[in-house]
Coordinates of C-alpha atoms and ligand atoms in Angstrom, one line a residue:
M1 CA -41.6 92.7 56.1
C2 CA -40.2 94.7 59.1
G3 CA -41.2 93.9 62.7
I4 CA -42.9 96.3 65.0
I5 CA -43.2 96.2 68.8
G6 CA -44.8 98.8 71.1
V7 CA -45.1 98.6 74.9
T8 CA -46.6 100.9 77.5
G9 CA -46.9 100.5 81.3
A10 CA -44.2 97.8 81.7
A11 CA -41.6 98.2 84.4
E12 CA -38.9 97.6 81.9
P13 CA -40.2 98.5 78.5
L14 CA -36.8 98.3 76.8
Q15 CA -36.3 94.7 77.9
V16 CA -39.8 93.8 76.6
M17 CA -39.0 95.4 73.3
L18 CA -35.6 93.7 72.9
D19 CA -37.0 90.3 73.6
A20 CA -39.8 90.9 71.1
L21 CA -37.5 92.2 68.4
A22 CA -35.4 89.1 68.7
L23 CA -38.5 87.1 67.8
L24 CA -39.4 89.5 65.0
E25 CA -35.9 89.7 63.4
Y26 CA -36.8 87.1 60.8
R27 CA -39.1 89.7 59.2
G28 CA -36.1 91.8 58.4
Y29 CA -32.6 92.4 59.7
D30 CA -31.1 95.3 57.8
S31 CA -31.3 97.5 60.9
A32 CA -33.0 97.7 64.3
G33 CA -34.0 100.6 66.6
V34 CA -36.0 101.5 69.7
V35 CA -37.3 104.7 71.2
L36 CA -38.4 105.2 74.8
V37 CA -40.6 108.0 75.9
D38 CA -41.6 110.0 79.0
D39 CA -43.2 113.4 79.4
D40 CA -39.8 115.1 78.9
R41 CA -38.0 113.4 76.0
L42 CA -37.5 110.6 73.6
W43 CA -34.5 108.3 74.0
R44 CA -33.6 106.7 70.7
R45 CA -31.0 104.1 69.7
R46 CA -30.6 102.6 66.2
D47 CA -28.1 100.5 64.5
A48 CA -27.7 99.2 60.9
V49 CA -25.1 96.4 61.1
R50 CA -26.9 93.8 59.1
G51 CA -28.0 90.9 61.3
H52 CA -26.2 92.3 64.4
S53 CA -28.1 95.4 65.3
L54 CA -29.9 93.8 68.2
E55 CA -26.6 93.1 69.9
T56 CA -25.7 96.8 69.7
L57 CA -29.1 97.8 71.1
R58 CA -28.6 95.3 74.0
E59 CA -25.3 97.0 74.8
A60 CA -26.9 100.4 74.6
A61 CA -29.6 99.3 77.1
A62 CA -27.0 99.8 79.9
D63 CA -27.2 103.6 79.3
A64 CA -31.0 103.7 78.9
P65 CA -32.8 106.1 81.3
A66 CA -34.9 104.5 84.1
H67 CA -38.7 105.0 84.5
M68 CA -39.6 105.7 80.9
T69 CA -43.3 105.1 80.4
A70 CA -43.5 103.5 76.9
G71 CA -41.5 102.6 73.8
I72 CA -41.7 101.4 70.2
G73 CA -39.2 99.3 68.4
H74 CA -38.5 98.1 64.9
T75 CA -36.5 95.6 62.9
R76 CA -36.2 96.6 59.2
W77 CA -36.2 95.1 55.8
A78 CA -35.1 98.1 53.6
T79 CA -37.4 99.3 50.8
H80 CA -36.9 103.1 50.5
G81 CA -33.5 104.2 51.5
A82 CA -30.3 102.2 52.0
A83 CA -29.8 100.0 55.0
V84 CA -27.9 102.6 57.0
E85 CA -28.5 104.1 60.5
R86 CA -30.2 107.3 59.3
N87 CA -32.9 105.2 57.6
A88 CA -33.4 102.9 60.5
H89 CA -36.6 103.2 62.5
P90 CA -37.9 104.8 64.7
H91 CA -38.2 108.1 62.8
C92 CA -38.8 111.4 64.5
D93 CA -40.5 114.7 63.6
C94 CA -38.6 118.0 63.4
S95 CA -39.2 118.8 67.1
G96 CA -37.9 115.4 68.3
T97 CA -41.0 114.8 70.4
V98 CA -42.8 112.3 68.1
A99 CA -41.5 109.0 66.9
I100 CA -43.0 106.3 64.6
V101 CA -42.2 102.9 63.3
H102 CA -43.7 101.6 60.1
N103 CA -44.0 98.4 58.1
G104 CA -45.2 98.6 54.4
I105 CA -44.9 101.3 51.8
I106 CA -46.5 104.7 51.8
E107 CA -47.0 105.0 48.1
N108 CA -47.8 108.8 48.1
Y109 CA -44.9 109.8 50.4
Q110 CA -43.2 112.0 47.8
E111 CA -46.4 114.0 47.2
L112 CA -46.9 114.3 51.0
W113 CA -43.2 115.4 51.5
D114 CA -43.5 118.1 48.9
K115 CA -46.4 119.6 50.9
L116 CA -44.6 119.2 54.3
A117 CA -41.4 120.7 52.9
A118 CA -43.4 123.7 51.7
E119 CA -44.7 124.1 55.3
G120 CA -41.1 124.1 56.6
H121 CA -40.5 120.5 57.7
T122 CA -37.1 119.0 57.1
R123 CA -36.3 115.3 56.7
S124 CA -33.4 113.3 58.0
S125 CA -33.8 110.0 56.1
E126 CA -34.6 108.8 52.6
T127 CA -37.4 106.6 53.8
D128 CA -41.1 106.8 52.9
S129 CA -41.9 106.2 56.5
E130 CA -40.5 109.4 58.1
V131 CA -43.3 111.4 56.4
V132 CA -45.7 110.0 59.0
A133 CA -43.8 111.5 61.9
H134 CA -44.0 114.9 60.3
L135 CA -47.7 114.5 59.5
L136 CA -48.3 113.7 63.1
E137 CA -46.3 116.7 64.2
R138 CA -48.6 118.9 62.1
E139 CA -51.8 117.4 63.5
L140 CA -50.6 117.4 67.1
A141 CA -49.9 121.2 66.7
T142 CA -53.6 121.7 66.2
G143 CA -54.2 120.3 69.8
A144 CA -55.3 116.8 68.7
G145 CA -54.4 113.8 70.8
L146 CA -52.0 111.3 69.4
A147 CA -54.6 108.7 68.3
E148 CA -56.8 111.4 66.7
A149 CA -53.7 112.8 65.0
L150 CA -52.9 109.4 63.6
R151 CA -56.5 108.9 62.4
R152 CA -56.3 112.1 60.4
C153 CA -52.9 111.0 58.9
V154 CA -54.1 107.6 57.9
G155 CA -56.8 109.3 55.8
E156 CA -54.0 110.9 53.8
L157 CA -51.9 107.8 53.2
R158 CA -52.0 105.6 50.2
G159 CA -50.4 102.1 50.2
D160 CA -50.1 99.3 52.7
F161 CA -48.9 100.0 56.2
A162 CA -48.8 99.1 59.9
L163 CA -47.8 102.1 62.1
A164 CA -47.1 102.7 65.8
A165 CA -46.4 106.1 67.3
V166 CA -45.4 107.8 70.6
T167 CA -45.1 111.3 71.7
T168 CA -43.8 113.1 74.8
R169 CA -47.2 114.9 75.1
E170 CA -49.0 111.7 75.9
P171 CA -46.1 109.5 77.2
Q172 CA -48.4 106.6 78.2
V173 CA -50.1 106.2 74.8
I174 CA -49.1 104.2 71.8
A175 CA -51.2 105.0 68.8
A176 CA -51.3 102.3 66.1
A177 CA -53.0 101.8 62.8
R178 CA -52.9 99.5 59.8
R179 CA -54.0 98.9 56.3
T180 CA -53.2 95.4 54.8
S181 CA -49.9 95.0 56.7
P182 CA -50.6 93.1 60.0
L183 CA -50.7 94.6 63.5
I184 CA -52.1 93.1 66.6
L185 CA -52.8 94.4 70.1
G186 CA -52.3 92.8 73.5
R187 CA -52.5 93.5 77.2
I188 CA -51.4 92.0 80.5
D189 CA -51.3 93.3 84.1
G190 CA -51.3 97.0 83.4
T191 CA -49.2 96.8 80.2
G192 CA -50.5 97.5 76.8
L193 CA -48.8 96.0 73.7
V194 CA -48.7 96.4 69.9
A195 CA -46.9 94.0 67.6
S196 CA -46.7 93.1 63.9
D197 CA -46.6 89.4 64.7
I198 CA -48.1 86.9 67.1
A199 CA -44.7 85.4 67.7
A200 CA -43.5 88.6 69.4
L201 CA -46.2 88.5 72.1
L202 CA -46.9 84.8 72.7
G203 CA -44.3 84.6 75.5
T204 CA -45.9 87.6 77.2
T205 CA -49.7 87.3 76.9
R206 CA -52.5 85.4 75.2
D207 CA -54.9 88.4 75.7
L208 CA -54.6 89.5 72.1
Y209 CA -56.8 91.5 69.8
Q210 CA -57.1 92.1 66.0
L211 CA -56.9 95.5 64.4
A212 CA -58.8 95.7 61.1
D213 CA -57.9 97.7 58.0
D214 CA -58.1 101.5 58.6
E215 CA -58.7 101.1 62.3
I216 CA -56.8 103.2 64.7
A217 CA -56.0 102.0 68.2
E218 CA -55.1 104.0 71.4
V219 CA -53.2 101.6 73.6
R220 CA -52.7 102.7 77.3
P221 CA -51.3 100.6 80.2
D222 CA -54.8 99.7 81.3
S223 CA -57.0 100.2 78.3
I224 CA -57.3 99.8 74.5
S225 CA -59.7 101.7 72.4
V226 CA -60.2 101.4 68.7
V227 CA -61.9 103.8 66.2
G228 CA -62.5 103.6 62.5
L229 CA -61.4 106.1 59.9
D230 CA -64.7 107.8 60.5
G231 CA -63.9 108.3 64.2
Q232 CA -66.6 105.9 65.3
Q233 CA -65.8 103.6 68.2
R234 CA -65.2 99.9 67.3
G235 CA -65.3 96.8 69.5
L236 CA -62.3 94.8 70.4
V237 CA -62.1 91.6 68.5
P238 CA -60.1 88.8 70.3
L239 CA -57.4 86.9 68.4
E240 CA -57.3 83.1 68.8
V241 CA -53.8 81.5 68.7
G242 CA -52.6 78.0 68.9
W243 CA -48.8 78.2 68.7
D244 CA -46.6 78.4 71.7
L245 CA -43.2 79.9 72.1
V246 CA -41.4 76.6 72.6
A247 CA -42.3 75.6 69.1
A248 CA -40.7 78.8 67.8
R249 CA -37.3 78.0 69.5
R250 CA -34.4 76.1 68.0
D251 CA -34.6 73.0 70.2
G252 CA -30.9 72.3 70.1
Y253 CA -30.5 72.6 66.3
D254 CA -27.8 74.9 64.9
D255 CA -30.4 77.0 63.2
F256 CA -34.1 77.1 62.5
M257 CA -33.7 75.8 58.9
S258 CA -32.1 72.6 60.2
K259 CA -34.8 72.2 62.8
E260 CA -37.5 72.8 60.2
I261 CA -36.1 70.3 57.7
H262 CA -36.2 67.7 60.5
E263 CA -39.7 68.6 61.5
Q264 CA -41.1 67.7 58.1
P265 CA -42.4 64.3 58.9
R266 CA -44.3 65.6 61.9
A267 CA -45.6 68.6 59.9
L268 CA -46.9 66.4 57.1
A269 CA -48.5 64.0 59.6
D270 CA -50.3 66.9 61.4
T271 CA -51.4 68.4 58.1
L272 CA -53.1 65.1 57.1
M273 CA -54.4 64.2 60.6
G274 CA -58.1 63.8 60.7
R275 CA -58.5 65.0 57.1
L276 CA -57.6 61.7 55.3
H277 CA -58.6 58.2 56.2
V278 CA -57.1 54.9 55.0
D279 CA -60.3 54.1 53.1
G280 CA -59.7 57.2 51.0
T281 CA -62.4 59.4 52.5
T282 CA -61.5 63.0 53.2
E283 CA -62.8 65.5 55.7
L284 CA -62.3 69.2 54.7
E285 CA -65.1 71.0 56.5
E286 CA -62.9 74.1 56.7
L287 CA -63.4 74.6 53.0
R288 CA -66.9 75.9 53.7
L289 CA -68.0 74.5 50.3
T290 CA -70.9 72.2 50.2
G291 CA -71.1 69.1 47.9
S292 CA -73.1 71.1 45.4
D293 CA -70.6 74.0 45.6
L294 CA -67.9 71.6 44.7
D295 CA -70.0 70.1 41.8
E296 CA -70.4 73.6 40.3
I297 CA -66.6 74.3 40.2
E298 CA -65.4 73.8 36.7
R299 CA -61.8 75.0 37.0
V300 CA -59.2 75.5 39.7
V301 CA -56.6 78.3 39.7
L302 CA -53.7 77.9 42.1
M303 CA -51.6 80.9 43.0
G304 CA -48.7 81.9 45.2
C305 CA -45.2 83.4 45.2
G306 CA -41.8 81.7 45.4
S307 CA -41.9 78.3 47.0
A308 CA -45.7 78.5 47.4
Y309 CA -45.9 78.9 43.6
Y310 CA -43.7 75.9 43.1
A311 CA -46.0 73.9 45.4
C312 CA -48.9 75.0 43.2
L313 CA -47.1 73.5 40.1
S314 CA -47.1 70.1 41.8
G315 CA -50.7 70.6 42.9
R316 CA -51.9 71.3 39.4
I317 CA -50.7 67.9 38.2
A318 CA -52.7 66.3 41.0
F319 CA -55.8 68.2 40.1
E320 CA -55.5 67.3 36.4
H321 CA -54.6 63.7 36.9
W322 CA -56.8 62.6 39.8
A323 CA -59.7 65.0 39.7
R324 CA -59.7 65.4 35.9
M325 CA -60.3 69.2 36.4
P326 CA -58.8 72.0 34.4
A327 CA -56.2 73.5 36.6
E328 CA -54.0 76.5 36.1
V329 CA -51.1 78.0 38.1
E330 CA -50.5 81.7 38.5
I331 CA -47.6 83.8 40.0
A332 CA -49.6 85.9 42.4
S333 CA -47.6 89.1 41.8
E334 CA -48.5 89.0 38.1
F335 CA -52.1 87.8 38.4
R336 CA -53.5 91.0 39.8
Y337 CA -52.4 93.0 36.8
R338 CA -53.7 90.6 34.2
D339 CA -57.3 90.7 32.9
A340 CA -57.9 87.2 34.1
I341 CA -61.1 85.6 33.2
L342 CA -62.8 84.2 36.3
G343 CA -66.3 83.6 37.4
E344 CA -68.4 81.9 40.0
H345 CA -67.5 78.4 38.6
T346 CA -63.8 79.0 39.2
L347 CA -62.1 78.1 42.5
V348 CA -59.0 80.1 43.3
V349 CA -56.7 78.6 45.9
A350 CA -54.2 81.2 47.2
V351 CA -51.2 79.5 48.8
S352 CA -49.0 81.3 51.3
Q353 CA -47.1 80.1 54.4
S354 CA -47.4 83.5 56.2
G355 CA -50.8 84.4 54.8
E356 CA -49.4 87.9 54.7
T357 CA -47.6 88.1 51.4
V358 CA -49.1 91.2 49.9
D359 CA -48.8 90.0 46.3
T360 CA -50.9 86.9 47.1
F361 CA -53.3 88.8 49.3
H362 CA -54.1 91.3 46.5
A363 CA -54.3 88.5 43.9
L364 CA -56.9 86.7 46.1
R365 CA -58.8 90.0 46.5
E366 CA -58.8 90.5 42.8
A367 CA -60.1 87.0 42.2
R368 CA -63.0 87.6 44.6
R369 CA -63.7 90.9 42.9
R370 CA -64.0 88.9 39.6
G371 CA -66.5 86.6 41.2
A372 CA -64.4 83.5 41.9
K373 CA -64.8 81.3 45.0
T374 CA -61.6 81.6 47.0
I375 CA -59.7 79.5 49.5
A376 CA -56.6 80.5 51.5
L377 CA -54.2 77.7 51.9
T378 CA -51.9 79.0 54.7
N379 CA -49.9 78.1 57.8
V380 CA -51.1 81.0 59.9
V381 CA -54.5 80.9 61.5
D382 CA -56.5 84.0 61.1
S383 CA -53.9 85.6 58.8
L384 CA -54.9 88.3 56.4
L385 CA -55.3 85.8 53.6
A386 CA -57.5 83.5 55.7
R387 CA -59.7 86.4 56.7
E388 CA -60.1 87.6 53.1
A389 CA -61.0 84.2 51.5
D390 CA -64.3 82.4 51.5
G391 CA -62.7 79.4 53.2
A392 CA -59.3 78.6 54.7
L393 CA -57.3 75.4 54.8
Y394 CA -54.5 75.4 57.3
T395 CA -51.2 73.5 56.9
R396 CA -50.3 72.6 60.4
A397 CA -46.5 72.9 60.1
G398 CA -46.1 75.1 63.2
P399 CA -44.0 78.3 63.1
E400 CA -41.5 78.5 60.3
I401 CA -38.8 80.9 61.2
G402 CA -36.0 80.2 58.7
V403 CA -36.3 82.5 55.8
A404 CA -36.1 79.6 53.3
S405 CA -39.3 77.7 53.3
T406 CA -38.9 73.9 53.9
K407 CA -41.6 72.2 56.0
C408 CA -44.2 74.7 54.9
H409 CA -43.4 74.1 51.2
A410 CA -43.8 70.3 51.8
T411 CA -47.1 70.7 53.7
Q412 CA -48.4 73.0 50.9
I413 CA -47.7 70.3 48.3
V414 CA -49.4 67.6 50.4
M415 CA -52.4 69.9 51.3
L416 CA -52.9 70.6 47.6
Q417 CA -52.7 66.9 46.8
L418 CA -55.2 66.2 49.5
L419 CA -57.5 68.8 48.1
A420 CA -57.2 67.3 44.7
L421 CA -58.1 63.9 46.1
H422 CA -61.1 65.5 47.8
F423 CA -62.3 66.8 44.5
A424 CA -61.5 63.6 42.7
R425 CA -63.7 61.6 45.1
Q426 CA -66.5 64.2 45.3
R427 CA -66.7 64.3 41.5
G428 CA -66.4 60.5 41.1
A429 CA -63.3 61.0 39.0
I430 CA -61.5 58.1 40.6
E431 CA -62.7 54.6 41.6
P432 CA -62.9 54.0 45.4
E433 CA -60.0 51.5 45.1
E434 CA -57.8 54.2 43.5
G435 CA -58.8 56.6 46.2
R436 CA -57.7 54.0 48.8
D437 CA -54.3 53.6 47.1
L438 CA -53.8 57.3 46.9
A439 CA -54.7 57.8 50.6
G440 CA -52.3 55.0 51.5
G441 CA -49.6 56.8 49.4
L442 CA -50.3 60.2 51.1
L443 CA -50.4 58.7 54.6
A444 CA -47.0 57.0 53.9
L445 CA -45.3 60.3 53.0
P446 CA -44.3 61.4 56.6
G447 CA -42.5 58.1 57.0
L448 CA -40.8 58.4 53.6
V449 CA -39.7 62.0 54.2
G450 CA -38.3 60.7 57.5
R451 CA -36.3 58.1 55.7
A452 CA -34.9 60.7 53.3
I453 CA -33.9 62.9 56.3
A454 CA -32.1 59.9 57.7
R455 CA -29.8 60.1 54.7
M456 CA -28.9 63.7 55.6
D457 CA -25.2 63.0 56.1
D458 CA -24.9 61.5 52.5
Y459 CA -26.6 64.6 51.1
F460 CA -24.2 66.9 53.1
S461 CA -21.2 65.0 51.7
V462 CA -22.3 65.8 48.2
A463 CA -22.9 69.4 49.2
N464 CA -19.4 69.6 50.6
R465 CA -17.9 68.3 47.4
L466 CA -19.9 70.9 45.4
S467 CA -19.3 73.8 47.8
E468 CA -17.3 75.8 45.2
V469 CA -19.9 75.5 42.4
Q470 CA -20.6 78.6 40.3
D471 CA -23.4 77.7 37.9
V472 CA -26.0 75.0 38.5
Y473 CA -28.8 73.8 36.3
F474 CA -31.7 71.9 37.8
L475 CA -33.6 69.7 35.4
G476 CA -36.8 67.7 35.8
R477 CA -40.1 66.9 34.1
R478 CA -43.7 66.8 35.3
V479 CA -43.6 67.0 39.1
G480 CA -39.8 66.7 38.8
Y481 CA -39.7 70.1 37.2
A482 CA -41.5 71.7 40.2
V483 CA -39.0 70.0 42.4
A484 CA -36.1 71.3 40.2
L485 CA -37.5 74.9 40.5
E486 CA -37.7 74.7 44.3
G487 CA -34.2 73.1 44.5
A488 CA -32.8 76.0 42.4
L489 CA -34.5 78.6 44.5
K490 CA -33.1 77.1 47.7
L491 CA -29.6 77.1 46.3
K492 CA -29.9 80.7 45.1
E493 CA -31.4 82.2 48.2
L494 CA -29.2 80.3 50.7
A495 CA -25.8 79.7 48.9
Y496 CA -26.0 82.7 46.6
V497 CA -25.1 80.4 43.6
R498 CA -26.5 81.1 40.2
A499 CA -29.0 78.3 39.7
E500 CA -31.6 77.9 37.0
A501 CA -34.3 75.3 36.6
Y502 CA -35.5 74.1 33.3
P503 CA -38.0 71.4 32.2
A504 CA -35.4 68.9 31.0
G505 CA -36.9 68.7 27.5
E506 CA -36.5 72.5 27.1
M507 CA -32.7 72.4 27.3
K508 CA -32.2 71.6 23.7
H509 CA -34.3 74.7 22.7
G510 CA -31.6 77.1 23.9
P511 CA -30.2 76.7 27.4
I512 CA -28.0 73.8 26.4
A513 CA -25.7 76.4 24.8
L514 CA -24.7 77.3 28.4
I515 CA -23.4 73.8 29.2
D516 CA -19.7 73.1 29.2
E517 CA -17.2 71.4 31.6
S518 CA -17.8 74.0 34.3
A519 CA -21.5 73.3 34.6
V520 CA -23.1 71.2 37.3
V521 CA -26.5 69.7 36.4
V522 CA -28.8 68.4 39.1
A523 CA -31.4 66.2 37.5
V524 CA -34.6 64.9 39.3
A525 CA -34.4 61.4 37.8
T526 CA -36.8 59.4 40.0
R527 CA -38.7 56.7 38.2
G528 CA -41.9 57.8 36.6
R529 CA -43.7 58.2 33.3
L530 CA -40.9 60.3 31.8
W531 CA -37.8 58.7 33.4
E532 CA -36.4 57.4 30.1
K533 CA -36.8 60.9 28.5
V534 CA -35.0 62.5 31.6
M535 CA -32.2 60.0 31.1
A536 CA -31.9 61.0 27.5
N537 CA -31.8 64.7 28.6
I538 CA -29.0 63.8 31.1
A539 CA -27.0 62.2 28.3
E540 CA -27.3 65.4 26.3
V541 CA -25.7 67.5 29.0
K542 CA -23.1 64.9 29.9
A543 CA -22.1 64.8 26.2
R544 CA -21.3 68.6 26.6
G545 CA -19.1 68.0 29.7
A546 CA -21.4 68.8 32.6
T547 CA -21.0 67.2 36.0
V548 CA -24.2 65.4 36.7
V549 CA -25.9 64.9 40.1
V550 CA -29.1 62.8 40.1
V551 CA -32.0 62.6 42.6
C552 CA -33.0 59.0 42.3
G553 CA -34.8 56.2 44.0
E554 CA -32.9 54.1 46.6
G555 CA -30.8 51.3 44.9
D556 CA -31.5 52.6 41.4
E557 CA -28.1 51.5 40.0
E558 CA -29.0 52.3 36.4
T559 CA -29.7 55.9 37.2
K560 CA -26.8 56.3 39.6
A561 CA -24.4 54.9 36.9
V562 CA -24.9 58.0 34.6
A563 CA -24.0 60.5 37.4
E564 CA -20.9 61.8 39.2
E565 CA -23.0 62.3 42.3
F566 CA -26.3 60.9 43.5
L567 CA -28.9 61.8 46.1
E568 CA -31.0 58.7 46.9
I569 CA -34.5 58.9 48.3
P570 CA -37.0 56.2 49.2
V571 CA -39.0 54.9 46.3
V572 CA -42.3 56.7 46.1
P573 CA -45.1 56.9 43.4
E574 CA -44.3 59.6 40.9
L575 CA -47.0 62.1 41.6
L576 CA -46.5 61.8 45.4
S577 CA -42.7 62.3 45.0
P578 CA -42.2 66.1 45.3
A579 CA -42.4 66.2 49.2
V580 CA -39.8 63.5 49.4
A581 CA -37.6 64.5 46.4
I582 CA -37.2 68.1 47.7
V583 CA -35.5 66.9 50.9
P584 CA -32.0 66.2 49.4
L585 CA -32.2 69.5 47.5
Q586 CA -33.0 71.4 50.7
A587 CA -29.9 69.6 52.2
L588 CA -27.8 70.4 49.2
A589 CA -28.5 74.2 49.5
Y590 CA -28.1 74.1 53.2
G591 CA -24.8 72.3 53.0
V592 CA -23.3 74.5 50.3
A593 CA -24.5 77.6 52.2
R594 CA -23.0 76.4 55.5
A595 CA -19.7 75.5 53.7
R596 CA -19.5 79.0 52.4
G597 CA -20.1 80.5 55.8
N598 CA -23.6 81.9 55.0
D599 CA -26.3 82.6 57.5
V600 CA -28.9 80.0 56.5
D601 CA -31.7 81.4 58.6
R602 CA -31.2 85.0 57.5
P603 CA -29.9 85.0 53.9
R604 CA -28.9 88.4 52.5
N605 CA -31.5 90.8 51.0
L606 CA -34.4 88.6 52.0
A607 CA -37.1 88.6 54.7
K608 CA -39.4 85.9 55.8
V609 CA -42.6 87.8 55.2
V610 CA -42.9 89.9 52.1
T611 CA -45.4 92.6 52.8
V612 CA -44.4 95.0 50.0
E613 CA -45.2 94.8 46.3
Ligands
AGP1 C1 -39.0 80.5 50.0 O1 -37.8 79.8 50.5 C2 -38.9 81.9 50.0 N1 -38.4 82.5 51.1 C3 -40.1 82.6 49.4 O2 -40.0 82.3 48.0 C4 -41.5 82.4 49.9 O3 -41.9 81.1 49.6 C5 -42.4 83.4 49.2 O4 -42.0 84.7 49.6 C6 -43.9 83.3 49.6 O5 -44.1 83.4 51.0 P1 -45.5 83.0 51.6 O6 -45.6 81.5 51.5 O7 -45.4 83.4 53.1 O8 -46.5 83.7 50.9

């Protein structure tokens, strides 16, 4: 999480940093801070008013000294130390001549602190990050330059990190390093740049470069040099980008979440474009798996976190049903610590919007270590996950800025379904005619999602009537259960309402004890193989006094009749329904959150990109 920006050589480094931090804020908004440097001093301003710190920094800019040579800035998602100003980045050394910003976790910070304290260093925050400023102070005292000092420090650090540092001794230099956490470099017209995120630099330059694990960069106004941990010079590796800044702006919507919900038809169409044809044929060259590779795969393991994990649950059903392949789903944060049995005949598909989620990244790496073939299914081209995997499949949703995943979740589901169809055809598990029908169904999804979005006002009316809810239970079966899980997550993270999802048939094994007149039950009751059973499960909770909301097909009077509220969606074949059925539940969470005055783009305690374990 956390956003990092560094700039050297710009006429107005503070302005460049503030603009970039506004674009990075989605990574964390517990606090923000900047430091400017010249050969005489550091000028530092920090603020920790959650979600509003950048406004304070903009006001402080009026007092900033002119002609400062470089600066580094940070927007924080708190890990070690409360979200208060003393823990906000940048952090300084004892002498006040070195400043650092950090994303990630320094796992051995306590051990390093103990040594530094014994040498006489004193700390002024509770963060793990500050230790790096003091390590640099120690190395600079030996006469080393800033980049060399950082190289020596990196050798002492355990954990995942992206770091940028400045010092008054070399006021034109930004030293930067990373391990797992992302960091990119850029330059334009006598200005050198460092950032944690492409989005922060796209409006400034396309002259961008990658920094690999355990590489250290020395960024000057007119040059960038990179060395490895061994001190050997490394070449600059350009970074290809396709997004533009316009796509990352709100385009007149009240917030990014609303914009991104409405973008779903376009995102789904782009994800399918050129990869699926009406005759049922598929083109997925990016997989980098030949026909015989595919034939050798005996089992598929899908993994991800949060919404990505729920997309995998829908994907598994498609793999089992269409491709007739054993398919499993794993929570990525747990997988790494299991003794999973994998081998060369297992295909692991790691699903992640950002391609940066550290849990998913390490799970994928573990799968590779155990001999599995791996695919990254991600929205970010050239992301960490994409670089680590044997092949990458990109959802083409465009930048997703709202912390709650919407269009990316939908594109993940459909990409997994497309992959399942690809395997089904390749392995001859379905007849060509069935392949054609499925292709027709998938290609119809953008239009059907658009029709669901056209009902947004109906969905918001239901949300307004439910805005005071306390406890909500989401029920579903088969793919409906995956939709229920995602609906409950949306309501939790946006509206801060206690919401639990259960496979509808499980209620009677315990959770039904929670149901009384105060409970609201949202049941995914679209027509499908288990519709009658879901209706019976609805009757069970109704009998205990629950208020029932159903997600059902348009004009399904029989289903609507059992509910107090209904969320109608266009009729869609059962296994293809999740990308459509999730739309009203996105709207429900959005509507309840707005009615409660919550910030839907930046819900409390969350960050868009989770780069800590
Ligand atoms: C979704 O609304 C959440 N914000 C969260 O669960 C998210 O899906 C999860 O953190 C995984 O992120 P990723 O797709 O970038 O890996």
